[in-house]
mmCIF file of C-alpha atoms and ligand atoms in Angstrom:
data_model
loop_
_atom_site.group_PDB
_atom_site.id
_atom_site.type_symbol
_atom_site.label_atom_id
_atom_site.label_comp_id
_atom_site.label_asym_id
_atom_site.label_seq_id
_atom_site.Cartn_x
_atom_site.Cartn_y
_atom_site.Cartn_z
ATOM 1 C CA MET F 1 56.166 153.081 126.913
ATOM 2 C CA SER F 2 56.210 151.086 123.755
ATOM 3 C CA LEU F 3 59.923 151.304 123.169
ATOM 4 C CA GLU F 4 62.413 149.837 125.587
ATOM 5 C CA ILE F 5 65.244 152.370 125.622
ATOM 6 C CA VAL F 6 68.723 151.542 126.893
ATOM 7 C CA ARG F 7 71.340 154.156 127.712
ATOM 8 C CA VAL F 8 74.841 153.249 126.562
ATOM 9 C CA PRO F 9 77.579 155.466 128.011
ATOM 10 C CA CYS F 10 80.343 155.986 125.431
ATOM 11 C CA LEU F 11 83.627 157.888 125.348
ATOM 12 C CA LYS F 12 83.926 160.473 128.128
ATOM 13 C CA ASP F 13 80.383 161.781 128.474
ATOM 14 C CA ASN F 14 78.419 160.699 125.392
ATOM 15 C CA TYR F 15 75.259 158.617 125.411
ATOM 16 C CA ALA F 16 74.121 156.314 122.629
ATOM 17 C CA TRP F 17 70.509 155.169 122.924
ATOM 18 C CA ILE F 18 69.318 151.718 121.909
ATOM 19 C CA ALA F 19 65.564 151.568 121.257
ATOM 20 C CA HIS F 20 63.844 148.172 121.089
ATOM 21 C CA GLU F 21 60.263 147.580 120.003
ATOM 22 C CA PRO F 22 59.313 144.345 121.792
ATOM 23 C CA THR F 23 56.391 143.234 119.599
ATOM 24 C CA SER F 24 58.480 142.955 116.457
ATOM 25 C CA GLY F 25 61.875 142.719 118.086
ATOM 26 C CA ALA F 26 63.031 145.617 115.916
ATOM 27 C CA THR F 27 65.985 147.497 117.375
ATOM 28 C CA ALA F 28 67.684 150.767 116.459
ATOM 29 C CA VAL F 29 70.477 152.839 117.897
ATOM 30 C CA ILE F 30 70.565 156.621 117.925
ATOM 31 C CA ASP F 31 74.151 157.809 117.380
ATOM 32 C CA VAL F 32 77.297 155.705 117.524
ATOM 33 C CA PRO F 33 80.129 157.362 119.444
ATOM 34 C CA ASP F 34 81.811 153.957 119.795
ATOM 35 C CA ALA F 35 80.712 150.551 118.483
ATOM 36 C CA ALA F 36 82.037 148.261 121.225
ATOM 37 C CA PRO F 37 79.795 149.285 124.147
ATOM 38 C CA ILE F 38 76.753 149.263 121.853
ATOM 39 C CA LEU F 39 77.575 145.767 120.581
ATOM 40 C CA ALA F 40 78.028 144.600 124.173
ATOM 41 C CA ALA F 41 74.646 146.048 125.193
ATOM 42 C CA LEU F 42 72.932 144.396 122.216
ATOM 43 C CA LYS F 43 74.579 141.053 122.927
ATOM 44 C CA ALA F 44 73.645 141.172 126.622
ATOM 45 C CA ARG F 45 69.975 141.438 125.615
ATOM 46 C CA GLY F 46 70.044 139.190 122.581
ATOM 47 C CA TRP F 47 68.826 142.006 120.347
ATOM 48 C CA THR F 48 69.564 142.263 116.615
ATOM 49 C CA LEU F 49 70.306 145.764 115.386
ATOM 50 C CA GLY F 50 68.340 146.771 112.295
ATOM 51 C CA ASP F 51 68.882 150.509 112.123
ATOM 52 C CA ILE F 52 71.419 153.192 112.946
ATOM 53 C CA PHE F 53 69.928 156.695 113.172
ATOM 54 C CA ILE F 54 72.440 159.547 113.084
ATOM 55 C CA THR F 55 71.646 162.998 114.503
ATOM 56 C CA HIS F 56 74.611 164.996 113.167
ATOM 57 C CA HIS F 57 78.102 164.680 111.755
ATOM 58 C CA HIS F 58 80.315 165.397 114.773
ATOM 59 C CA TRP F 59 82.834 162.628 115.330
ATOM 60 C CA ASP F 60 81.621 161.869 118.845
ATOM 61 C CA HIS F 61 78.269 160.820 117.344
ATOM 62 C CA ILE F 62 79.432 158.854 114.281
ATOM 63 C CA ASP F 63 82.889 157.463 115.004
ATOM 64 C CA GLY F 64 81.611 153.907 115.519
ATOM 65 C CA VAL F 65 79.133 153.795 112.622
ATOM 66 C CA GLU F 66 81.242 151.817 110.162
ATOM 67 C CA ALA F 67 82.335 149.262 112.760
ATOM 68 C CA LEU F 68 78.754 148.827 113.956
ATOM 69 C CA ARG F 69 77.435 148.549 110.400
ATOM 70 C CA ALA F 70 80.076 145.941 109.578
ATOM 71 C CA ALA F 71 79.267 143.913 112.692
ATOM 72 C CA THR F 72 75.466 144.020 112.344
ATOM 73 C CA GLY F 73 74.523 144.873 108.749
ATOM 74 C CA ALA F 74 72.265 147.622 110.115
ATOM 75 C CA ARG F 75 70.871 150.257 107.750
ATOM 76 C CA VAL F 76 72.228 153.770 108.300
ATOM 77 C CA THR F 77 69.884 156.777 108.245
ATOM 78 C CA GLY F 78 70.935 160.404 108.546
ATOM 79 C CA ALA F 79 70.060 163.875 107.341
ATOM 80 C CA ALA F 80 70.185 164.569 103.605
ATOM 81 C CA ALA F 81 71.575 168.006 104.501
ATOM 82 C CA ASP F 82 74.477 166.304 106.297
ATOM 83 C CA ALA F 83 75.045 163.432 103.858
ATOM 84 C CA HIS F 84 78.261 164.898 102.427
ATOM 85 C CA ARG F 85 79.973 164.598 105.819
ATOM 86 C CA LEU F 86 78.332 161.469 107.225
ATOM 87 C CA PRO F 87 79.281 157.850 106.606
ATOM 88 C CA PRO F 88 77.517 156.595 103.437
ATOM 89 C CA LEU F 89 73.775 156.634 104.103
ATOM 90 C CA ASP F 90 71.323 153.892 103.198
ATOM 91 C CA ARG F 91 68.583 156.437 103.666
ATOM 92 C CA ALA F 92 68.768 160.246 103.673
ATOM 93 C CA VAL F 93 65.934 162.023 105.486
ATOM 94 C CA ALA F 94 64.651 165.531 106.116
ATOM 95 C CA GLU F 95 62.133 167.168 108.422
ATOM 96 C CA GLY F 96 58.723 165.564 108.081
ATOM 97 C CA ASP F 97 60.063 162.156 107.095
ATOM 98 C CA THR F 98 59.180 159.121 109.185
ATOM 99 C CA VAL F 99 61.492 156.407 110.458
ATOM 100 C CA THR F 100 60.236 153.243 112.103
ATOM 101 C CA ILE F 101 61.351 150.836 114.775
ATOM 102 C CA GLY F 102 58.920 147.962 114.271
ATOM 103 C CA ALA F 103 55.477 149.349 115.054
ATOM 104 C CA GLU F 104 56.794 152.651 116.420
ATOM 105 C CA ALA F 105 56.953 155.600 114.020
ATOM 106 C CA GLY F 106 59.383 158.443 114.587
ATOM 107 C CA HIS F 107 59.215 161.868 113.007
ATOM 108 C CA VAL F 108 62.331 163.633 111.800
ATOM 109 C CA ILE F 109 62.646 167.214 113.068
ATOM 110 C CA ASP F 110 65.253 169.644 111.725
ATOM 111 C CA VAL F 111 66.949 171.086 114.813
ATOM 112 C CA SER F 112 69.788 172.975 113.140
ATOM 113 C CA GLY F 113 71.844 175.383 115.207
ATOM 114 C CA HIS F 114 74.622 173.349 116.847
ATOM 115 C CA THR F 115 75.254 172.243 113.261
ATOM 116 C CA ILE F 116 73.272 172.864 110.091
ATOM 117 C CA GLY F 117 71.510 169.611 109.282
ATOM 118 C CA HIS F 118 71.266 168.342 112.867
ATOM 119 C CA ILE F 119 68.087 166.283 113.198
ATOM 120 C CA ALA F 120 66.086 164.930 116.112
ATOM 121 C CA PHE F 121 63.814 161.877 116.123
ATOM 122 C CA HIS F 122 60.460 162.106 117.921
ATOM 123 C CA PHE F 123 58.540 158.896 118.626
ATOM 124 C CA PRO F 124 55.133 160.130 119.851
ATOM 125 C CA GLY F 125 53.820 156.654 120.665
ATOM 126 C CA ALA F 126 56.789 156.059 122.932
ATOM 127 C CA LYS F 127 56.769 159.650 124.254
ATOM 128 C CA ALA F 128 60.460 159.891 123.425
ATOM 129 C CA ALA F 129 62.568 162.427 121.544
ATOM 130 C CA PHE F 130 66.219 161.852 120.695
ATOM 131 C CA THR F 131 67.728 165.322 120.545
ATOM 132 C CA ALA F 132 71.512 164.749 120.780
ATOM 133 C CA ASP F 133 73.258 168.145 120.841
ATOM 134 C CA SER F 134 70.209 170.354 120.186
ATOM 135 C CA LEU F 135 68.125 170.343 123.372
ATOM 136 C CA MET F 136 70.233 168.924 126.223
ATOM 137 C CA GLY F 137 69.623 168.470 129.929
ATOM 138 C CA LEU F 138 69.420 172.046 131.256
ATOM 139 C CA GLY F 139 71.225 173.253 128.168
ATOM 140 C CA CYS F 140 71.583 173.272 124.429
ATOM 141 C CA GLY F 141 74.439 172.641 122.039
ATOM 142 C CA ARG F 142 76.989 175.315 121.276
ATOM 143 C CA LEU F 143 76.272 177.185 118.033
ATOM 144 C CA PHE F 144 79.053 175.971 115.754
ATOM 145 C CA GLU F 145 77.171 176.577 112.510
ATOM 146 C CA GLY F 146 73.721 178.057 113.036
ATOM 147 C CA THR F 147 72.714 181.513 114.197
ATOM 148 C CA PRO F 148 70.919 182.070 117.503
ATOM 149 C CA ALA F 149 67.710 182.655 115.537
ATOM 150 C CA VAL F 150 68.040 179.260 113.835
ATOM 151 C CA MET F 151 68.663 177.470 117.142
ATOM 152 C CA TRP F 152 65.830 179.331 118.814
ATOM 153 C CA GLN F 153 63.491 178.140 116.056
ATOM 154 C CA SER F 154 64.755 174.563 116.509
ATOM 155 C CA LEU F 155 64.312 174.641 120.281
ATOM 156 C CA SER F 156 60.838 176.098 119.824
ATOM 157 C CA LYS F 157 59.825 173.052 117.772
ATOM 158 C CA LEU F 158 61.017 170.744 120.541
ATOM 159 C CA ALA F 159 59.332 172.909 123.197
ATOM 160 C CA ALA F 160 56.023 172.366 121.393
ATOM 161 C CA LEU F 161 56.140 168.567 121.737
ATOM 162 C CA PRO F 162 53.854 167.011 124.373
ATOM 163 C CA PRO F 163 55.248 168.023 127.782
ATOM 164 C CA GLU F 164 55.422 164.420 128.992
ATOM 165 C CA THR F 165 57.913 163.616 126.211
ATOM 166 C CA LEU F 166 61.198 162.277 127.547
ATOM 167 C CA ILE F 167 64.225 164.072 126.115
ATOM 168 C CA PHE F 168 67.124 161.745 125.332
ATOM 169 C CA SER F 169 70.113 163.990 124.666
ATOM 170 C CA GLY F 170 73.593 163.020 123.597
ATOM 171 C CA HIS F 171 75.761 163.986 126.564
ATOM 172 C CA GLU F 172 75.860 163.992 130.363
ATOM 173 C CA TYR F 173 76.235 167.734 130.881
ATOM 174 C CA SER F 174 73.480 168.387 133.427
ATOM 175 C CA ALA F 175 75.697 169.253 136.409
ATOM 176 C CA SER F 176 77.768 171.910 134.654
ATOM 177 C CA ASN F 177 74.652 173.177 132.862
ATOM 178 C CA ALA F 178 72.880 173.516 136.227
ATOM 179 C CA LYS F 179 75.671 175.754 137.532
ATOM 180 C CA PHE F 180 75.209 178.057 134.571
ATOM 181 C CA ALA F 181 71.394 177.957 134.692
ATOM 182 C CA LEU F 182 71.498 179.165 138.296
ATOM 183 C CA THR F 183 73.418 182.274 137.195
ATOM 184 C CA ILE F 184 70.429 183.182 134.993
ATOM 185 C CA GLU F 185 67.618 182.229 137.389
ATOM 186 C CA PRO F 186 69.039 181.944 140.916
ATOM 187 C CA ASP F 187 65.547 182.102 142.456
ATOM 188 C CA ASN F 188 63.825 179.502 140.247
ATOM 189 C CA ALA F 189 62.655 176.932 142.807
ATOM 190 C CA ALA F 190 62.234 174.153 140.233
ATOM 191 C CA LEU F 191 65.777 174.798 139.003
ATOM 192 C CA ILE F 192 67.241 174.820 142.505
ATOM 193 C CA SER F 193 65.537 171.504 143.205
ATOM 194 C CA ARG F 194 66.708 170.002 139.923
ATOM 195 C CA SER F 195 70.250 171.231 140.491
ATOM 196 C CA ASP F 196 70.293 169.562 143.912
ATOM 197 C CA ARG F 197 68.920 166.296 142.497
ATOM 198 C CA THR F 198 71.397 166.460 139.604
ATOM 199 C CA ASN F 199 74.392 166.938 141.873
ATOM 200 C CA ALA F 200 73.234 164.121 144.165
ATOM 201 C CA ALA F 201 72.749 161.764 141.223
ATOM 202 C CA ARG F 202 76.184 162.592 139.788
ATOM 203 C CA ALA F 203 77.792 162.113 143.209
ATOM 204 C CA ARG F 204 76.310 158.588 143.181
ATOM 205 C CA GLY F 205 77.644 158.089 139.659
ATOM 206 C CA GLU F 206 74.149 157.995 138.156
ATOM 207 C CA ALA F 207 72.999 159.400 134.825
ATOM 208 C CA THR F 208 70.615 162.368 134.763
ATOM 209 C CA ILE F 209 69.287 161.763 131.230
ATOM 210 C CA PRO F 210 66.513 161.386 130.071
ATOM 211 C CA VAL F 211 64.445 164.193 131.562
ATOM 212 C CA SER F 212 60.863 165.110 130.691
ATOM 213 C CA LEU F 213 60.226 168.094 128.460
ATOM 214 C CA SER F 214 57.989 169.557 131.178
ATOM 215 C CA GLU F 215 60.948 169.616 133.561
ATOM 216 C CA GLU F 216 63.148 171.201 130.888
ATOM 217 C CA LEU F 217 60.487 173.865 130.291
ATOM 218 C CA ALA F 218 60.490 174.681 134.002
ATOM 219 C CA THR F 219 64.260 174.797 134.439
ATOM 220 C CA ASN F 220 66.268 175.069 131.185
ATOM 221 C CA PRO F 221 67.218 178.747 130.665
ATOM 222 C CA PHE F 222 67.552 178.304 126.901
ATOM 223 C CA LEU F 223 63.969 177.033 126.609
ATOM 224 C CA ARG F 224 62.810 179.803 128.949
ATOM 225 C CA ALA F 225 64.372 182.691 126.973
ATOM 226 C CA ALA F 226 60.969 184.000 125.863
ATOM 227 C CA ARG F 227 59.648 184.408 129.398
ATOM 228 C CA ALA F 228 59.309 187.941 130.758
ATOM 229 C CA GLU F 229 61.011 187.053 134.054
ATOM 230 C CA VAL F 230 64.021 185.637 132.210
ATOM 231 C CA LYS F 231 64.339 188.708 129.975
ATOM 232 C CA ARG F 232 64.209 190.860 133.122
ATOM 233 C CA ALA F 233 66.777 188.612 134.794
ATOM 234 C CA ILE F 234 69.291 189.194 131.991
ATOM 235 C CA GLY F 235 68.597 192.925 132.005
ATOM 236 C CA GLN F 236 66.931 192.933 128.573
ATOM 237 C CA PRO F 237 63.199 193.254 129.282
ATOM 238 C CA THR F 238 62.351 194.417 125.750
ATOM 239 C CA ALA F 239 64.493 191.910 123.847
ATOM 240 C CA SER F 240 62.855 189.655 121.274
ATOM 241 C CA ASP F 241 62.699 185.963 122.157
ATOM 242 C CA ALA F 242 65.585 185.170 119.790
ATOM 243 C CA GLU F 243 67.647 188.067 121.176
ATOM 244 C CA SER F 244 67.066 186.844 124.703
ATOM 245 C CA PHE F 245 68.112 183.337 123.686
ATOM 246 C CA ALA F 246 71.194 184.757 121.941
ATOM 247 C CA GLU F 247 72.246 186.653 125.065
ATOM 248 C CA ILE F 248 71.902 183.539 127.260
ATOM 249 C CA ARG F 249 73.860 181.455 124.754
ATOM 250 C CA ARG F 250 76.571 184.167 124.583
ATOM 251 C CA ARG F 251 76.924 184.091 128.371
ATOM 252 C CA LYS F 252 77.163 180.308 128.397
ATOM 253 C CA ASP F 253 79.940 180.391 125.781
ATOM 254 C CA THR F 254 82.176 182.295 128.205
ATOM 255 C CA PHE F 255 80.925 180.696 131.434
HETATM 256 ZN ZN1 ZN V 1 77.907 167.747 118.386
HETATM 257 FE FE1 FE V 2 78.324 165.830 120.814
#
């Protein structure tokens, strides 16, 4: 891996991700729930922050941006579609744009659904995708702004990334998501195994993120909505892929 990626637990269950490209020393952070733990992690490693990449406007992802910018002078990049409700941006981006951390290039992907204007950052050279509240460990973000069809389209883009890609999401939700996933696919052996490993890791106080896309594809019910066995499992064998996704998301909302 050509980026060194550090998990920074923030607030109750958020993760900020610091990504460091060792050749150049360039360092970026993806989302800023809280500045203090990020500054402490940077200081502990002697890294200088050059960039702040924002995924979406929710407070638990941007609350520390201004404090972190003031402390480091880092440039702030976020979605043009979200600019009206983000801290002032030094650079506004949209799907297809490229951001860099030293020698590593990251592609901006529009993953609207949780919010409109939510973006993810995919660094193919580092086999890493920062997905925040779009694709999450065994889950996906609640649909505050987008329709199920919009979120399904967003998840489909992420599902098409190389399967070895590590998915760095924005929260530690895997244990509660596993409980729900098992209500959809109680006989999925890969899911049962992952649920067991998730619960064991959480009991030891360990993080469960990141997880590879291949493991998400085998276990995450939202990514699996198009599969015939999942449509049968929810009693809607003839549903479209987006309808199947919508039904699973509806069930999760009241789980
Ligand atoms: Zn959010
Ligand atoms: Fe969030």
